[in-house]
Short mmCIF file of C-alpha atoms and ligand atoms in Angstrom, two decimals:
data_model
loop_
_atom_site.label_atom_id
_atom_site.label_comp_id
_atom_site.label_asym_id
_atom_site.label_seq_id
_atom_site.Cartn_x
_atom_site.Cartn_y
_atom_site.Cartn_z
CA UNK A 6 -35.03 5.71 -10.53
CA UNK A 7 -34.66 6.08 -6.85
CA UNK A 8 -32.57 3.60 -5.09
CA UNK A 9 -33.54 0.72 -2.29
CA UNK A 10 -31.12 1.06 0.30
CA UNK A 11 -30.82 -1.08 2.76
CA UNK A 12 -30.74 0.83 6.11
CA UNK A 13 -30.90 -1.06 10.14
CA UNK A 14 -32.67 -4.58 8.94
CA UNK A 15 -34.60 -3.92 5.81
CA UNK A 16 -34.38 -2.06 2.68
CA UNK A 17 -36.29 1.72 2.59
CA UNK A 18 -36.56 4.13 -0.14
CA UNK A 19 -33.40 6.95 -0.86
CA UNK A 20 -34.92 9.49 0.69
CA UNK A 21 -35.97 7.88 3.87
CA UNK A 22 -32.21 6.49 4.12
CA UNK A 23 -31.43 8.89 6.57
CA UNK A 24 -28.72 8.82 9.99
CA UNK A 25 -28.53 10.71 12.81
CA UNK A 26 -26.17 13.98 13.87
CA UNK A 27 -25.50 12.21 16.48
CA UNK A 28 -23.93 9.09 15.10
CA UNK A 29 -20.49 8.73 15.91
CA UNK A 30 -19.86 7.61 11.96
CA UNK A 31 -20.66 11.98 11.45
CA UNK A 32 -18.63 13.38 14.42
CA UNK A 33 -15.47 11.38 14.72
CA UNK A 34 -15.49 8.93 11.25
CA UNK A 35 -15.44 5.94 14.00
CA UNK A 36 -17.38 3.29 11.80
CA UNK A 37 -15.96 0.80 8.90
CA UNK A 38 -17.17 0.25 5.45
CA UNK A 39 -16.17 -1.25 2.34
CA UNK A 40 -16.75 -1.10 -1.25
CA UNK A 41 -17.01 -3.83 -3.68
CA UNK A 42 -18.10 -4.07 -7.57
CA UNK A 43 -20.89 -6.10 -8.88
CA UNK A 44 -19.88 -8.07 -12.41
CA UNK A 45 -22.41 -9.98 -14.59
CA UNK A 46 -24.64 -9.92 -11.90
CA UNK A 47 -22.25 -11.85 -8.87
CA UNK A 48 -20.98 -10.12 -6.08
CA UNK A 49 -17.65 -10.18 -6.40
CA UNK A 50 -15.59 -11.67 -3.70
CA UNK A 51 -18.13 -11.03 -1.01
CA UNK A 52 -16.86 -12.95 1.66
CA UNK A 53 -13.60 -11.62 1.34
CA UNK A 54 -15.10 -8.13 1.69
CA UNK A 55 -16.97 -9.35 4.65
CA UNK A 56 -14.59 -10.67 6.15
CA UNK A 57 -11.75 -7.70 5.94
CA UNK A 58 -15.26 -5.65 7.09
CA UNK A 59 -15.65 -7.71 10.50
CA UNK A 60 -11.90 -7.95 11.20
CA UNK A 61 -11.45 -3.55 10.94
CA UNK A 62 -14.64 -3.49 13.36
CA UNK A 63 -13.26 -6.14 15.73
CA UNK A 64 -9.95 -3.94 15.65
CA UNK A 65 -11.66 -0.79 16.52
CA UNK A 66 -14.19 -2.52 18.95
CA UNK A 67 -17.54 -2.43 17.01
CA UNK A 68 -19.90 -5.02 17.23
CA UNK A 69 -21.59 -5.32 13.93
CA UNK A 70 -25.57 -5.96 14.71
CA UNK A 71 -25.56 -8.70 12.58
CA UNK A 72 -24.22 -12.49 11.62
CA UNK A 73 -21.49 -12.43 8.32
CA UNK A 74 -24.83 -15.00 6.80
CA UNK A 75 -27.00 -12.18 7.86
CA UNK A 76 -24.67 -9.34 6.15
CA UNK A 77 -24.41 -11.64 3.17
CA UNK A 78 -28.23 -11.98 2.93
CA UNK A 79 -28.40 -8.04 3.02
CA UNK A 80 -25.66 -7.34 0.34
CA UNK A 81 -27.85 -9.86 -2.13
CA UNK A 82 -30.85 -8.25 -1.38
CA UNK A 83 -30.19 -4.52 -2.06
CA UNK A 84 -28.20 -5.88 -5.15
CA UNK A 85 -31.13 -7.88 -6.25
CA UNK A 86 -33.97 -4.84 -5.44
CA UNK A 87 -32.20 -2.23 -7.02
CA UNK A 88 -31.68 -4.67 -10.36
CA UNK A 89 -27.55 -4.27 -10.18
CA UNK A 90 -25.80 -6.10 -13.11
CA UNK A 91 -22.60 -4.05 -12.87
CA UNK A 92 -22.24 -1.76 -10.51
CA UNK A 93 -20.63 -0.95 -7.20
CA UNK A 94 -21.60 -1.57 -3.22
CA UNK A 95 -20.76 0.66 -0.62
CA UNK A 96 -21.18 -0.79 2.60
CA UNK A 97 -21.39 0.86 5.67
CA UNK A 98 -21.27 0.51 9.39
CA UNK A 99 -21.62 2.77 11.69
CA UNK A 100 -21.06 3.44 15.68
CA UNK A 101 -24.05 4.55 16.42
CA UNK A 102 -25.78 7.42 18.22
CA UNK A 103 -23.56 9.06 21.45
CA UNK A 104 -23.03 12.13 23.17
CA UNK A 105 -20.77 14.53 21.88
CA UNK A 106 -17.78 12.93 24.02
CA UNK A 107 -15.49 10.02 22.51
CA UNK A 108 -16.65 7.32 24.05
CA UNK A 109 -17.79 4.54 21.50
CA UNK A 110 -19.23 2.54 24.32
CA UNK A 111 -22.00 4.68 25.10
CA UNK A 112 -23.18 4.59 21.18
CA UNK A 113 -26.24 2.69 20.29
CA UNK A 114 -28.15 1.68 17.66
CA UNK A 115 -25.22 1.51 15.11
CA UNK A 116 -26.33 1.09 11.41
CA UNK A 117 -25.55 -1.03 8.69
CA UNK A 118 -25.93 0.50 5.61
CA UNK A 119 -26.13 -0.86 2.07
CA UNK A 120 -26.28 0.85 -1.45
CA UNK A 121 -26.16 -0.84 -4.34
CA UNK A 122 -26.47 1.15 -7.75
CA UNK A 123 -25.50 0.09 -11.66
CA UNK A 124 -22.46 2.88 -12.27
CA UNK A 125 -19.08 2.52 -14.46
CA UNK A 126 -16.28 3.76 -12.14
CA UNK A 127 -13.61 4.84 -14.77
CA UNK A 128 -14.25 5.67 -18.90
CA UNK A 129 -12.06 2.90 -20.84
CA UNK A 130 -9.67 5.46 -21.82
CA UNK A 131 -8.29 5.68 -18.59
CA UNK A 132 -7.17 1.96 -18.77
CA UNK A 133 -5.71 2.68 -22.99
CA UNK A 134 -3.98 5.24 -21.95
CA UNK A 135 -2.51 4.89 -18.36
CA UNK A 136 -2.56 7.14 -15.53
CA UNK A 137 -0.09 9.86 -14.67
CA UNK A 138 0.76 9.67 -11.16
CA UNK A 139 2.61 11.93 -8.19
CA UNK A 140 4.33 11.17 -4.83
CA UNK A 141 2.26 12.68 -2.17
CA UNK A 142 3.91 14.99 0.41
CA UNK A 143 1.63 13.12 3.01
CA UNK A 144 2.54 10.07 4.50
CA UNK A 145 0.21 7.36 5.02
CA UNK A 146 -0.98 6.87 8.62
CA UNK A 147 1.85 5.38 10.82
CA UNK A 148 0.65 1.75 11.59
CA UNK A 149 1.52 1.99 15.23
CA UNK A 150 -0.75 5.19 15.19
CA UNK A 151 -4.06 4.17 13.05
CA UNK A 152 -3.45 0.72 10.82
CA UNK A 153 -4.02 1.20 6.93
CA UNK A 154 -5.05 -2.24 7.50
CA UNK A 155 -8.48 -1.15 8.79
CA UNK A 156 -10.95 0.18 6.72
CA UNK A 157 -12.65 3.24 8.32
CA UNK A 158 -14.24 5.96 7.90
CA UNK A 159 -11.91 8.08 8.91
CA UNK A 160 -10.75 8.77 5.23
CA UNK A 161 -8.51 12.20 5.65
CA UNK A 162 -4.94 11.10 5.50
CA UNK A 163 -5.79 9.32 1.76
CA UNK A 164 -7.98 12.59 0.79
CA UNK A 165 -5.08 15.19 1.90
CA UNK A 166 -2.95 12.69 -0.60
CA UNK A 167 -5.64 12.76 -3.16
CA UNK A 168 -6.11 16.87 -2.94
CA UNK A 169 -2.37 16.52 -3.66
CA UNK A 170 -2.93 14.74 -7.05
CA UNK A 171 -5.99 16.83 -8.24
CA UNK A 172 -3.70 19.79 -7.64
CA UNK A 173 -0.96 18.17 -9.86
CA UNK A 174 -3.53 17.49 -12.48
CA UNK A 175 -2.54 13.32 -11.91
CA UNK A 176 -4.79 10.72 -11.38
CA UNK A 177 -3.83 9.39 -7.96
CA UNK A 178 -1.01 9.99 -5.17
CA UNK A 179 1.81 7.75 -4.53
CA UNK A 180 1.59 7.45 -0.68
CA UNK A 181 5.30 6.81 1.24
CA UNK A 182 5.56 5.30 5.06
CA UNK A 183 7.24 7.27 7.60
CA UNK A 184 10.25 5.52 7.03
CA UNK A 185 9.64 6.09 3.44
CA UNK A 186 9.22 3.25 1.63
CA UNK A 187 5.92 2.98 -0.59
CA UNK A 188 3.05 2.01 0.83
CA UNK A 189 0.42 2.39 -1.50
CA UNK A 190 -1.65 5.23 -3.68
CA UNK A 191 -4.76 7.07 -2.11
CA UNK A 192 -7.20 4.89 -2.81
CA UNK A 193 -4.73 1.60 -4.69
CA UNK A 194 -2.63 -0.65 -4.09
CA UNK A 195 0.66 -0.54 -5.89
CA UNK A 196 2.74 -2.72 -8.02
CA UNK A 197 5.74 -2.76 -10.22
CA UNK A 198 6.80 -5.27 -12.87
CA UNK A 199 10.92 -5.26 -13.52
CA UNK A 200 12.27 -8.32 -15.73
CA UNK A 201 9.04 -9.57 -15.73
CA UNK A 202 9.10 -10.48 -12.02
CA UNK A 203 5.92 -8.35 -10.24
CA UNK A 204 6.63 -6.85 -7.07
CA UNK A 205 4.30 -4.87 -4.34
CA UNK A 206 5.18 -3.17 -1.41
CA UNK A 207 3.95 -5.59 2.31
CA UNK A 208 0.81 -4.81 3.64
CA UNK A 209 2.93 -4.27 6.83
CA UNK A 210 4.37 -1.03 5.02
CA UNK A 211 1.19 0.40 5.30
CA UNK A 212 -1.55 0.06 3.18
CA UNK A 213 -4.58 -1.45 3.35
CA UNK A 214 -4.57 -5.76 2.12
CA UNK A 215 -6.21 -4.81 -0.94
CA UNK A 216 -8.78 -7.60 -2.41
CA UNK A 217 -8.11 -6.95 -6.15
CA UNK A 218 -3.85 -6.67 -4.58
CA UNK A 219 -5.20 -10.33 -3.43
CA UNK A 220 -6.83 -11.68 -6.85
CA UNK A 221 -4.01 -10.07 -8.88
CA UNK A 222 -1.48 -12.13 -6.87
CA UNK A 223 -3.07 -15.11 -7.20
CA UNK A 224 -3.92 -14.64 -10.52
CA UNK A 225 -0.19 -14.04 -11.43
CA UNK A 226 1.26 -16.98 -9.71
CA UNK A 227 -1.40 -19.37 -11.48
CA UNK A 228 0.31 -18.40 -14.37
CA UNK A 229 3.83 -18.87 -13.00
CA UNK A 230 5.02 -15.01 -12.82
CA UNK A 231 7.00 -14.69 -10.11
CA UNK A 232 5.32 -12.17 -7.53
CA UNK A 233 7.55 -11.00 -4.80
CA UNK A 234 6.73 -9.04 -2.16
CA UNK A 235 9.18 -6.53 -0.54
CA UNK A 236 9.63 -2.74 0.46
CA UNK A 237 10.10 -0.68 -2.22
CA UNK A 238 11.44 2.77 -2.49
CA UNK A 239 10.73 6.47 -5.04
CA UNK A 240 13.82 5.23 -7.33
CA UNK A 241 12.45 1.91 -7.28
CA UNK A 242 9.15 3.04 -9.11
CA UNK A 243 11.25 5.41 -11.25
CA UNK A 244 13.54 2.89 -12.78
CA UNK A 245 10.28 0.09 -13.37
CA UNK A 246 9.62 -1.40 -16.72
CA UNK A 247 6.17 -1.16 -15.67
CA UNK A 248 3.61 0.31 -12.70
CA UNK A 249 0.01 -0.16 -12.02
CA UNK A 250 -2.34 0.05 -9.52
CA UNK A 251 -5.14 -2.31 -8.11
CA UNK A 252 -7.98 -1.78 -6.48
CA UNK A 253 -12.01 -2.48 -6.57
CA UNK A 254 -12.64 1.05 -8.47
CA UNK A 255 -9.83 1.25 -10.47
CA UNK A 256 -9.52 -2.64 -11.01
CA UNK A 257 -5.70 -2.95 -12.92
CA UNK A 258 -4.82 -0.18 -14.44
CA UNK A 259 -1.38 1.11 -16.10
CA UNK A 260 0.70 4.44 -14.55
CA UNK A 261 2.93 5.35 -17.29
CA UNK A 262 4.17 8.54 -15.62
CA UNK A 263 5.40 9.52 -12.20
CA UNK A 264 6.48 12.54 -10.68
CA UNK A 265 7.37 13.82 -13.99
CA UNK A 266 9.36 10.53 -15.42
CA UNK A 267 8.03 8.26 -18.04
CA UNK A 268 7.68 5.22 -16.60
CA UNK A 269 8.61 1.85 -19.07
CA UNK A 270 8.08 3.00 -22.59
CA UNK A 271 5.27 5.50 -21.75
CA UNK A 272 2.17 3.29 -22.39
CA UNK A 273 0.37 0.57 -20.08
CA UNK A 274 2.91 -2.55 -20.20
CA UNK A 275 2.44 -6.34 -21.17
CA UNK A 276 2.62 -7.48 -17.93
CA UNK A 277 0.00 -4.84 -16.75
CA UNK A 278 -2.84 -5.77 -20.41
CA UNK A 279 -2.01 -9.11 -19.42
CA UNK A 280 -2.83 -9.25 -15.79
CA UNK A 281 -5.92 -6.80 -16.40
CA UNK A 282 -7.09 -9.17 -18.65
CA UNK A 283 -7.07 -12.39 -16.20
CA UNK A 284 -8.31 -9.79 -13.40
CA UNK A 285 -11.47 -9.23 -16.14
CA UNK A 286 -12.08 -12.84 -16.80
CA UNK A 287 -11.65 -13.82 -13.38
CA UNK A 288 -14.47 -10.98 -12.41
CA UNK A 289 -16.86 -12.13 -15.29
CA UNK A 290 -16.37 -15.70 -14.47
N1 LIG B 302 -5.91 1.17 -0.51
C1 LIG B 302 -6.85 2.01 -0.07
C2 LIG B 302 -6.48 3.09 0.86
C3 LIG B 302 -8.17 1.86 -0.51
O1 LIG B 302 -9.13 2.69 -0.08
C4 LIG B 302 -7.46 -0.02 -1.86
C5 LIG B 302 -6.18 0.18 -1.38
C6 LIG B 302 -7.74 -1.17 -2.75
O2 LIG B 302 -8.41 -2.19 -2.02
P1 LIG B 302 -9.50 -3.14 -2.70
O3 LIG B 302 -9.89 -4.05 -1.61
O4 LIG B 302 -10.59 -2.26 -3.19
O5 LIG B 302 -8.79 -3.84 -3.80
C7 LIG B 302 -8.49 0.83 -1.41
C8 LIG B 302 -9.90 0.66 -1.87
C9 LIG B 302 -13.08 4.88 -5.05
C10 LIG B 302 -12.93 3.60 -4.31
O6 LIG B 302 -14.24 5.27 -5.29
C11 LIG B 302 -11.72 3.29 -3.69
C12 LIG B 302 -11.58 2.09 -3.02
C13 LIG B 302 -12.62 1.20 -2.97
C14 LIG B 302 -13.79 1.51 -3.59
C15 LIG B 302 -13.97 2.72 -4.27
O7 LIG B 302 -12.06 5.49 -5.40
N2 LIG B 302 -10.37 1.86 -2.42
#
């Protein structure tokens, strides 16, 4: 069935869901977007989403063309047209149509877009099994030189990462700062559990203040496991009873090998089942 999208200030048809060459989102990647999951029907964590959306385009200097109420209104809408019980939301915004120079400021007519479809992100025996992980050769985007902490469009420094992985045959790249701690994967967050304390690298190391790295947090300290948050190094990950990765298409999910070495005893860990499992109830809630 084709989709509703919502596209400008309503909701139009697929095909008509169309942008110009001449948007700046096409020729430079300047726009933000985000993506969030749909679970028995509620939004999940919407205003956080919103919220990390607004505060990347008030970084990069893009006024969104409409009120957070507004965008909220919008997000329930194309959910609610296109029937979504659990699926996924891409959200979009874009600079707008320039000139074939830089400058954002003479952009107009930036879009919002919204598309909402019913999809399952990963088969379930991705989470039995565990995925099998490398370190990518790429760093992640020096903070002083483009923050991880905004989300944009401009997407190549996690794909080079992620071509890395493909190549290895793993399921997603360990990505390293430039002064080489870990930062986070391609696309994830990262986290390691060692005597059953659960640790994760800052957000200041460079990586992008994940919303399921948020819920997982809290989720763990509601249930008193320590959670500490520090820089973390290769060896670090290596040595770990257990790894996993968070994020709003992968959810919680278990690495049980990295870079060649089995990680814990080769299988997703307690800690990880355990905090996937809160993560799930928390989402179906
Ligand atoms: N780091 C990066 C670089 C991301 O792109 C995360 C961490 C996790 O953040 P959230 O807020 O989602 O917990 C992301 C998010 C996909 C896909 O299709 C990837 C993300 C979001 C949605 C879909 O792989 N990454």
């Amino acid at each position: 069935m084709a989709l509703k999208i919502w596209l400008g200030d309503g909701l139009v048809d697929e095909h008509e869901a169309k942008i110009s060459v001449f948007d700046h989102s096409l020729l430079y990647g300047d726009g933000v977007f985000e993506g969030i999951r749909v679970y028995s029907g509620k939004v999940f964590e919407l205003k956080a989403h919103l919220e990390r959306l607004f505060e990347s385009a008030h970084v990069i200097r893009l006024t969104i063309p409409m009120s957070i109420e507004q965008m909220t209104q919008a997000v329930l809408a194309t959910t609610e047209a296109n029937s979504v019980r659990d699926g996924y939301i891409r959200l979009i915004v874009t600079r707008g149509i320039g000139d074939l120079g830089l400058n954002p400021f003479l952009c107009k007519d930036g879009k919002v877009i919204i598309i909402s479809d019913n999809v399952k992100l990963y088969p379930e025996e991705f989470y039995e099994k565990g995925l099998k992980v490398i370190s990518a050769a790429t760093i992640r985007n020096h903070p002083m030189a483009l923050p991880p902490q905004i989300k944009s469009l401009n997407y190549l420094n996690n794909i080079l990462a992620k071509i890395e992985s493909i190549d290895a045959g793993a399921g997603e790249a360990i990505m390293y700062n430039h002064l080489g701690f870990v930062a986070e994967a391609s696309g994830d967050n990262v986290f390691l559990v060692k005597g059953g304390v659960v640790y994760t690298p800052p957000v200041q190391a460079g990586s992008l203040d994940g919303i399921t790295r948020r819920v997982v947090i809290r989720l763990a300290k509601q249930e008193g496991i320590g959670v500490v948050e520090k820089d973390l190094t290769r060896f670090d990950l290596y040595s770990a009873d257990e790894l996993f990765l968070t994020g709003t298409a992968a959810e919680v999910i278990g690495v049980i090998e990295m870079d060649g070495r089995v990680i814990g005893t080769g299988k997703p860990g307690e800690m990880t089942k355990r905090l996937r499992t809160l993560f799930f109830k928390a989402a179906h809630s």
